[in-house]
PDB file of C-alpha atoms and ligand atoms in Angstrom:
ATOM      1  CA  UNK A  21      15.014 -40.222  -8.465  1.00 92.00           C
ATOM      2  CA  UNK A  22      17.012 -37.304  -7.133  1.00 94.00           C
ATOM      3  CA  UNK A  23      17.655 -33.672  -7.928  1.00 95.00           C
ATOM      4  CA  UNK A  24      20.163 -33.246 -10.741  1.00 96.00           C
ATOM      5  CA  UNK A  25      23.373 -31.344  -9.963  1.00 94.00           C
ATOM      6  CA  UNK A  26      25.947 -29.690 -12.210  1.00 93.00           C
ATOM      7  CA  UNK A  27      27.961 -32.926 -11.924  1.00 95.00           C
ATOM      8  CA  UNK A  28      25.206 -34.775 -13.805  1.00 96.00           C
ATOM      9  CA  UNK A  29      25.272 -32.488 -16.857  1.00 97.00           C
ATOM     10  CA  UNK A  30      27.732 -34.577 -18.937  1.00 97.00           C
ATOM     11  CA  UNK A  31      25.763 -37.767 -18.256  1.00 97.00           C
ATOM     12  CA  UNK A  32      22.477 -36.033 -19.084  1.00 97.00           C
ATOM     13  CA  UNK A  33      23.970 -34.821 -22.374  1.00 98.00           C
ATOM     14  CA  UNK A  34      25.060 -38.400 -23.163  1.00 97.00           C
ATOM     15  CA  UNK A  35      21.461 -39.478 -22.490  1.00 98.00           C
ATOM     16  CA  UNK A  36      20.212 -36.694 -24.808  1.00 98.00           C
ATOM     17  CA  UNK A  37      22.526 -37.963 -27.564  1.00 97.00           C
ATOM     18  CA  UNK A  38      21.286 -41.563 -27.189  1.00 97.00           C
ATOM     19  CA  UNK A  39      17.669 -40.353 -27.300  1.00 98.00           C
ATOM     20  CA  UNK A  40      18.265 -38.124 -30.342  1.00 97.00           C
ATOM     21  CA  UNK A  41      19.971 -40.994 -32.247  1.00 97.00           C
ATOM     22  CA  UNK A  42      17.131 -43.333 -31.322  1.00 97.00           C
ATOM     23  CA  UNK A  43      14.468 -40.768 -32.286  1.00 97.00           C
ATOM     24  CA  UNK A  44      16.157 -40.169 -35.660  1.00 96.00           C
ATOM     25  CA  UNK A  45      16.286 -43.901 -36.339  1.00 96.00           C
ATOM     26  CA  UNK A  46      12.499 -43.847 -35.812  1.00 95.00           C
ATOM     27  CA  UNK A  47      11.996 -40.793 -38.034  1.00 95.00           C
ATOM     28  CA  UNK A  48      11.251 -38.426 -35.119  1.00 94.00           C
ATOM     29  CA  UNK A  49      12.910 -35.078 -35.827  1.00 91.00           C
ATOM     30  CA  UNK A  50      11.882 -33.352 -32.584  1.00 90.00           C
ATOM     31  CA  UNK A  51      15.307 -32.950 -30.947  1.00 93.00           C
ATOM     32  CA  UNK A  52      18.698 -32.462 -32.618  1.00 91.00           C
ATOM     33  CA  UNK A  53      22.212 -31.077 -32.064  1.00 89.00           C
ATOM     34  CA  UNK A  54      20.755 -27.642 -31.267  1.00 91.00           C
ATOM     35  CA  UNK A  55      18.256 -28.658 -28.581  1.00 93.00           C
ATOM     36  CA  UNK A  56      18.386 -29.768 -25.813  1.00 96.00           C
ATOM     37  CA  UNK A  57      21.939 -28.383 -25.474  1.00 96.00           C
ATOM     38  CA  UNK A  58      24.435 -27.965 -22.622  1.00 97.00           C
ATOM     39  CA  UNK A  59      23.196 -24.466 -21.780  1.00 96.00           C
ATOM     40  CA  UNK A  60      19.626 -25.717 -21.376  1.00 96.00           C
ATOM     41  CA  UNK A  61      20.583 -28.666 -19.153  1.00 97.00           C
ATOM     42  CA  UNK A  62      22.927 -26.506 -17.057  1.00 96.00           C
ATOM     43  CA  UNK A  63      20.135 -23.968 -16.567  1.00 95.00           C
ATOM     44  CA  UNK A  64      17.784 -26.788 -15.502  1.00 95.00           C
ATOM     45  CA  UNK A  65      20.225 -27.954 -12.833  1.00 94.00           C
ATOM     46  CA  UNK A  66      21.135 -24.426 -11.611  1.00 92.00           C
ATOM     47  CA  UNK A  67      17.485 -23.672 -10.998  1.00 87.00           C
ATOM     48  CA  UNK A  68      17.021 -26.956  -9.043  1.00 77.00           C
ATOM     49  CA  UNK A  69      14.234 -27.994 -11.399  1.00 88.00           C
ATOM     50  CA  UNK A  70      15.722 -31.130 -12.878  1.00 96.00           C
ATOM     51  CA  UNK A  71      15.557 -34.722 -11.698  1.00 97.00           C
ATOM     52  CA  UNK A  72      17.547 -37.751 -12.741  1.00 97.00           C
ATOM     53  CA  UNK A  73      16.571 -41.398 -12.430  1.00 97.00           C
ATOM     54  CA  UNK A  74      19.409 -43.845 -11.878  1.00 94.00           C
ATOM     55  CA  UNK A  75      19.657 -47.540 -12.552  1.00 90.00           C
ATOM     56  CA  UNK A  76      22.489 -49.917 -11.581  1.00 85.00           C
ATOM     57  CA  UNK A  77      24.250 -49.054 -14.816  1.00 82.00           C
ATOM     58  CA  UNK A  78      23.909 -45.277 -14.418  1.00 90.00           C
ATOM     59  CA  UNK A  79      21.594 -42.495 -15.434  1.00 95.00           C
ATOM     60  CA  UNK A  80      18.522 -43.730 -17.320  1.00 96.00           C
ATOM     61  CA  UNK A  81      15.955 -40.947 -17.083  1.00 98.00           C
ATOM     62  CA  UNK A  82      15.549 -37.197 -16.832  1.00 98.00           C
ATOM     63  CA  UNK A  83      12.780 -34.654 -16.438  1.00 98.00           C
ATOM     64  CA  UNK A  84      12.786 -30.905 -15.838  1.00 97.00           C
ATOM     65  CA  UNK A  85      10.040 -28.689 -14.526  1.00 96.00           C
ATOM     66  CA  UNK A  86       9.562 -25.010 -13.828  1.00 94.00           C
ATOM     67  CA  UNK A  87       7.265 -22.024 -13.912  1.00 94.00           C
ATOM     68  CA  UNK A  88       8.711 -20.412 -17.034  1.00 92.00           C
ATOM     69  CA  UNK A  89       6.410 -20.725 -20.082  1.00 95.00           C
ATOM     70  CA  UNK A  90       7.477 -20.380 -23.717  1.00 93.00           C
ATOM     71  CA  UNK A  91       6.103 -17.182 -25.297  1.00 95.00           C
ATOM     72  CA  UNK A  92       4.175 -19.399 -27.765  1.00 96.00           C
ATOM     73  CA  UNK A  93       2.067 -20.706 -24.853  1.00 97.00           C
ATOM     74  CA  UNK A  94       0.339 -17.305 -24.676  1.00 96.00           C
ATOM     75  CA  UNK A  95      -1.494 -18.137 -27.942  1.00 95.00           C
ATOM     76  CA  UNK A  96      -2.918 -21.441 -26.645  1.00 98.00           C
ATOM     77  CA  UNK A  97      -6.563 -21.512 -25.426  1.00 98.00           C
ATOM     78  CA  UNK A  98      -5.745 -23.276 -22.137  1.00 98.00           C
ATOM     79  CA  UNK A  99      -8.753 -24.438 -20.138  1.00 97.00           C
ATOM     80  CA  UNK A 100      -7.099 -24.844 -16.727  1.00 96.00           C
ATOM     81  CA  UNK A 101      -6.069 -21.362 -15.729  1.00 93.00           C
ATOM     82  CA  UNK A 102      -6.568 -21.332 -11.953  1.00 87.00           C
ATOM     83  CA  UNK A 103      -3.559 -21.559  -9.664  1.00 82.00           C
ATOM     84  CA  UNK A 104       0.187 -21.605 -10.335  1.00 96.00           C
ATOM     85  CA  UNK A 105       1.178 -23.515 -13.477  1.00 97.00           C
ATOM     86  CA  UNK A 106       4.272 -25.662 -13.944  1.00 97.00           C
ATOM     87  CA  UNK A 107       5.725 -26.693 -17.308  1.00 97.00           C
ATOM     88  CA  UNK A 108       7.294 -30.128 -17.740  1.00 97.00           C
ATOM     89  CA  UNK A 109      10.202 -30.263 -20.183  1.00 96.00           C
ATOM     90  CA  UNK A 110      12.816 -32.620 -21.575  1.00 97.00           C
ATOM     91  CA  UNK A 111      11.316 -35.888 -20.359  1.00 98.00           C
ATOM     92  CA  UNK A 112      13.596 -38.670 -21.569  1.00 98.00           C
ATOM     93  CA  UNK A 113      14.306 -42.332 -20.917  1.00 98.00           C
ATOM     94  CA  UNK A 114      17.416 -44.191 -22.100  1.00 97.00           C
ATOM     95  CA  UNK A 115      16.366 -46.117 -25.250  1.00 97.00           C
ATOM     96  CA  UNK A 116      17.621 -49.333 -23.599  1.00 96.00           C
ATOM     97  CA  UNK A 117      14.953 -48.859 -20.898  1.00 96.00           C
ATOM     98  CA  UNK A 118      12.078 -47.509 -22.978  1.00 97.00           C
ATOM     99  CA  UNK A 119       8.726 -49.287 -23.097  1.00 96.00           C
ATOM    100  CA  UNK A 120       8.928 -50.491 -19.471  1.00 96.00           C
ATOM    101  CA  UNK A 121       6.820 -47.794 -17.810  1.00 97.00           C
ATOM    102  CA  UNK A 122       9.688 -45.571 -16.658  1.00 97.00           C
ATOM    103  CA  UNK A 123       8.328 -42.432 -18.360  1.00 98.00           C
ATOM    104  CA  UNK A 124       5.058 -42.930 -16.494  1.00 97.00           C
ATOM    105  CA  UNK A 125       7.012 -43.115 -13.217  1.00 96.00           C
ATOM    106  CA  UNK A 126       9.027 -39.997 -14.083  1.00 97.00           C
ATOM    107  CA  UNK A 127       5.823 -38.111 -14.924  1.00 97.00           C
ATOM    108  CA  UNK A 128       4.166 -39.259 -11.702  1.00 96.00           C
ATOM    109  CA  UNK A 129       7.214 -38.128  -9.708  1.00 96.00           C
ATOM    110  CA  UNK A 130       7.295 -34.735 -11.488  1.00 96.00           C
ATOM    111  CA  UNK A 131       3.555 -34.184 -10.908  1.00 96.00           C
ATOM    112  CA  UNK A 132       3.808 -35.065  -7.204  1.00 95.00           C
ATOM    113  CA  UNK A 133       6.821 -32.801  -6.777  1.00 95.00           C
ATOM    114  CA  UNK A 134       4.948 -29.973  -8.536  1.00 96.00           C
ATOM    115  CA  UNK A 135       1.883 -30.445  -6.340  1.00 95.00           C
ATOM    116  CA  UNK A 136       3.915 -30.303  -3.121  1.00 95.00           C
ATOM    117  CA  UNK A 137       5.717 -27.231  -4.486  1.00 94.00           C
ATOM    118  CA  UNK A 138       2.376 -25.429  -4.739  1.00 95.00           C
ATOM    119  CA  UNK A 139       1.575 -25.794  -8.437  1.00 96.00           C
ATOM    120  CA  UNK A 140      -1.978 -26.613  -9.442  1.00 95.00           C
ATOM    121  CA  UNK A 141      -1.801 -27.243 -13.180  1.00 97.00           C
ATOM    122  CA  UNK A 142       0.750 -28.757 -15.575  1.00 97.00           C
ATOM    123  CA  UNK A 143       1.394 -27.725 -19.169  1.00 98.00           C
ATOM    124  CA  UNK A 144       3.671 -29.346 -21.713  1.00 98.00           C
ATOM    125  CA  UNK A 145       4.039 -29.849 -25.442  1.00 97.00           C
ATOM    126  CA  UNK A 146       5.057 -32.700 -27.720  1.00 97.00           C
ATOM    127  CA  UNK A 147       6.063 -32.873 -31.369  1.00 96.00           C
ATOM    128  CA  UNK A 148       3.234 -33.940 -33.698  1.00 97.00           C
ATOM    129  CA  UNK A 149       5.550 -36.621 -35.110  1.00 96.00           C
ATOM    130  CA  UNK A 150       6.408 -38.223 -31.739  1.00 97.00           C
ATOM    131  CA  UNK A 151       3.697 -40.899 -31.342  1.00 96.00           C
ATOM    132  CA  UNK A 152       5.172 -42.430 -28.200  1.00 95.00           C
ATOM    133  CA  UNK A 153       5.218 -39.120 -26.310  1.00 98.00           C
ATOM    134  CA  UNK A 154       1.726 -38.183 -27.543  1.00 98.00           C
ATOM    135  CA  UNK A 155       0.368 -41.575 -26.501  1.00 98.00           C
ATOM    136  CA  UNK A 156       2.008 -41.246 -23.081  1.00 98.00           C
ATOM    137  CA  UNK A 157       0.459 -37.855 -22.294  1.00 98.00           C
ATOM    138  CA  UNK A 158      -2.980 -38.901 -23.540  1.00 97.00           C
ATOM    139  CA  UNK A 159      -2.762 -42.107 -21.506  1.00 96.00           C
ATOM    140  CA  UNK A 160      -1.860 -40.073 -18.396  1.00 97.00           C
ATOM    141  CA  UNK A 161      -5.059 -38.066 -18.784  1.00 96.00           C
ATOM    142  CA  UNK A 162      -3.640 -34.892 -20.272  1.00 98.00           C
ATOM    143  CA  UNK A 163      -6.077 -32.706 -22.208  1.00 98.00           C
ATOM    144  CA  UNK A 164      -5.030 -31.340 -25.573  1.00 98.00           C
ATOM    145  CA  UNK A 165      -5.269 -27.538 -25.540  1.00 98.00           C
ATOM    146  CA  UNK A 166      -3.940 -26.463 -28.936  1.00 98.00           C
ATOM    147  CA  UNK A 167      -0.973 -26.439 -31.279  1.00 98.00           C
ATOM    148  CA  UNK A 168       2.110 -24.226 -31.413  1.00 97.00           C
ATOM    149  CA  UNK A 169       5.119 -23.954 -33.691  1.00 95.00           C
ATOM    150  CA  UNK A 170       8.708 -24.413 -32.473  1.00 92.00           C
ATOM    151  CA  UNK A 171      11.900 -24.385 -34.580  1.00 90.00           C
ATOM    152  CA  UNK A 172      11.551 -28.055 -35.620  1.00 85.00           C
ATOM    153  CA  UNK A 173       7.813 -27.995 -36.447  1.00 92.00           C
ATOM    154  CA  UNK A 174       4.323 -28.217 -34.980  1.00 96.00           C
ATOM    155  CA  UNK A 175       3.871 -29.229 -31.340  1.00 97.00           C
ATOM    156  CA  UNK A 176       0.654 -30.280 -29.577  1.00 98.00           C
ATOM    157  CA  UNK A 177       0.086 -28.649 -26.181  1.00 98.00           C
ATOM    158  CA  UNK A 178      -1.341 -30.562 -23.229  1.00 98.00           C
ATOM    159  CA  UNK A 179      -2.587 -29.616 -19.770  1.00 98.00           C
ATOM    160  CA  UNK A 180      -3.641 -31.362 -16.593  1.00 97.00           C
ATOM    161  CA  UNK A 181      -5.029 -30.311 -13.227  1.00 96.00           C
ATOM    162  CA  UNK A 182      -2.741 -31.479 -10.439  1.00 93.00           C
ATOM    163  CA  UNK A 183      -5.440 -31.902  -7.805  1.00 78.00           C
ATOM    164  CA  UNK A 184      -6.229 -35.193  -9.494  1.00 53.00           C
ATOM    165  CA  UNK A 185      -2.574 -36.179 -10.069  1.00 46.00           C
ATOM    166  CA  UNK A 186      -1.703 -39.759  -9.267  1.00 46.00           C
TER     167      UNK A 186
HETATM  168  C1  COA B  25       8.644 -40.631 -24.837  1.00 57.87           C
HETATM  169  C2  COA B  25       9.450 -41.446 -23.840  1.00 57.87           C
HETATM  170  C3  COA B  25       9.849 -40.540 -22.676  1.00 57.87           C
HETATM  171  C4  COA B  25       8.557 -42.610 -23.336  1.00 57.87           C
HETATM  172  O1  COA B  25       9.324 -43.352 -22.405  1.00 57.87           O
HETATM  173  P1  COA B  25       8.991 -44.877 -22.024  1.00 57.87           P
HETATM  174  O2  COA B  25       9.689 -45.173 -20.747  1.00 57.87           O
HETATM  175  O3  COA B  25       9.263 -45.735 -23.198  1.00 57.87           O
HETATM  176  O4  COA B  25       7.421 -44.801 -21.805  1.00 57.87           O
HETATM  177  P2  COA B  25       6.564 -45.888 -21.020  1.00 57.87           P
HETATM  178  O5  COA B  25       7.248 -47.209 -21.026  1.00 57.87           O
HETATM  179  O6  COA B  25       6.205 -45.281 -19.687  1.00 57.87           O
HETATM  180  O7  COA B  25       5.309 -46.044 -21.984  1.00 57.87           O
HETATM  181  C5  COA B  25       4.409 -45.034 -22.211  1.00 57.87           C
HETATM  182  C6  COA B  25       3.339 -45.502 -23.194  1.00 57.87           C
HETATM  183  O8  COA B  25       3.852 -45.460 -24.549  1.00 57.87           O
HETATM  184  C7  COA B  25       3.550 -46.700 -25.203  1.00 57.87           C
HETATM  185  N1  COA B  25       4.463 -46.921 -26.312  1.00 57.87           N
HETATM  186  C8  COA B  25       5.606 -47.581 -26.308  1.00 57.87           C
HETATM  187  N2  COA B  25       6.148 -47.565 -27.535  1.00 57.87           N
HETATM  188  C9  COA B  25       5.316 -46.877 -28.330  1.00 57.87           C
HETATM  189  C10 COA B  25       5.329 -46.503 -29.700  1.00 57.87           C
HETATM  190  N3  COA B  25       6.349 -46.845 -30.499  1.00 57.87           N
HETATM  191  N4  COA B  25       4.295 -45.792 -30.198  1.00 57.87           N
HETATM  192  C11 COA B  25       3.253 -45.429 -29.392  1.00 57.87           C
HETATM  193  N5  COA B  25       3.217 -45.745 -28.072  1.00 57.87           N
HETATM  194  C12 COA B  25       4.231 -46.465 -27.554  1.00 57.87           C
HETATM  195  C13 COA B  25       3.650 -47.690 -24.110  1.00 57.87           C
HETATM  196  O9  COA B  25       3.024 -48.893 -24.512  1.00 57.87           O
HETATM  197  C14 COA B  25       2.901 -46.949 -23.016  1.00 57.87           C
HETATM  198  O10 COA B  25       1.531 -46.956 -23.272  1.00 57.87           O
HETATM  199  P3  COA B  25       0.522 -47.918 -22.491  1.00 57.87           P
HETATM  200  O11 COA B  25       0.497 -47.388 -21.084  1.00 57.87           O
HETATM  201  O12 COA B  25      -0.753 -47.695 -23.225  1.00 57.87           O
HETATM  202  O13 COA B  25       1.078 -49.298 -22.599  1.00 57.87           O
HETATM  203  C15 COA B  25      10.706 -42.097 -24.473  1.00 57.87           C
HETATM  204  O14 COA B  25      10.327 -42.749 -25.641  1.00 57.87           O
HETATM  205  C16 COA B  25      11.812 -41.106 -24.785  1.00 57.87           C
HETATM  206  O15 COA B  25      12.659 -40.785 -23.941  1.00 57.87           O
HETATM  207  N6  COA B  25      11.839 -40.620 -26.026  1.00 57.87           N
HETATM  208  C17 COA B  25      12.873 -39.661 -26.452  1.00 57.87           C
HETATM  209  C18 COA B  25      12.645 -38.291 -25.829  1.00 57.87           C
HETATM  210  C19 COA B  25      11.224 -37.826 -26.022  1.00 57.87           C
HETATM  211  O16 COA B  25      10.601 -38.018 -27.060  1.00 57.87           O
HETATM  212  N7  COA B  25      10.704 -37.151 -24.985  1.00 57.87           N
HETATM  213  C20 COA B  25       9.372 -36.591 -24.988  1.00 57.87           C
HETATM  214  C21 COA B  25       9.472 -35.148 -25.308  1.00 57.87           C
HETATM  215  S1  COA B  25       7.847 -34.431 -25.497  1.00 57.87           S
END
């Protein structure tokens, strides 16, 4: 794992495309041609909040994190409100490497990085029709806090206290 740079953006976008194709083949309409787009990934890397995971064959994972919360999060009855909060976004694993525990490793890395950066709680959201992502966050001990609506549909919001992060 290492910090993503602007030189990674094209490879990250190729990873996004593979994930979107794979999600569509499985009937998951969470991401599309509109999001996550180049502007979003470039902003992630400019703000030094994005990490890439590499394998021998190239880039196979990505995760972004930062303090900025979507306006919709204001409507969610979060339980963990003490301390600085980080939001994890755009977690993805190359479909060729999915199901081998890499998302768990990426999440563990992101949580540890957030803790050492001074954050105390994590928030994130996942599409109601994305069973693999929902299962992952539940399995990692995230608490469901509510539901919000984004452009592509309903999303379940999750939170976790970092003091107990793995
Ligand atoms: C969601 C995603 C990141 C998971 O990555 P991954 O590397 O396959 O995840 P892991 O191998 O760490 O497995 C996580 C859990 O999901 C489980 N899982 C695997 N396939 C599953 C499926 N089809 N349905 C439900 N759970 C599934 C695994 O068994 C594991 O659970 P376990 O610990 O109980 O065995 C990956 O599928 C992905 O990149 N999807 C496209 C982008 C995306 O949806 N991102 C999430 C945005 S909220």
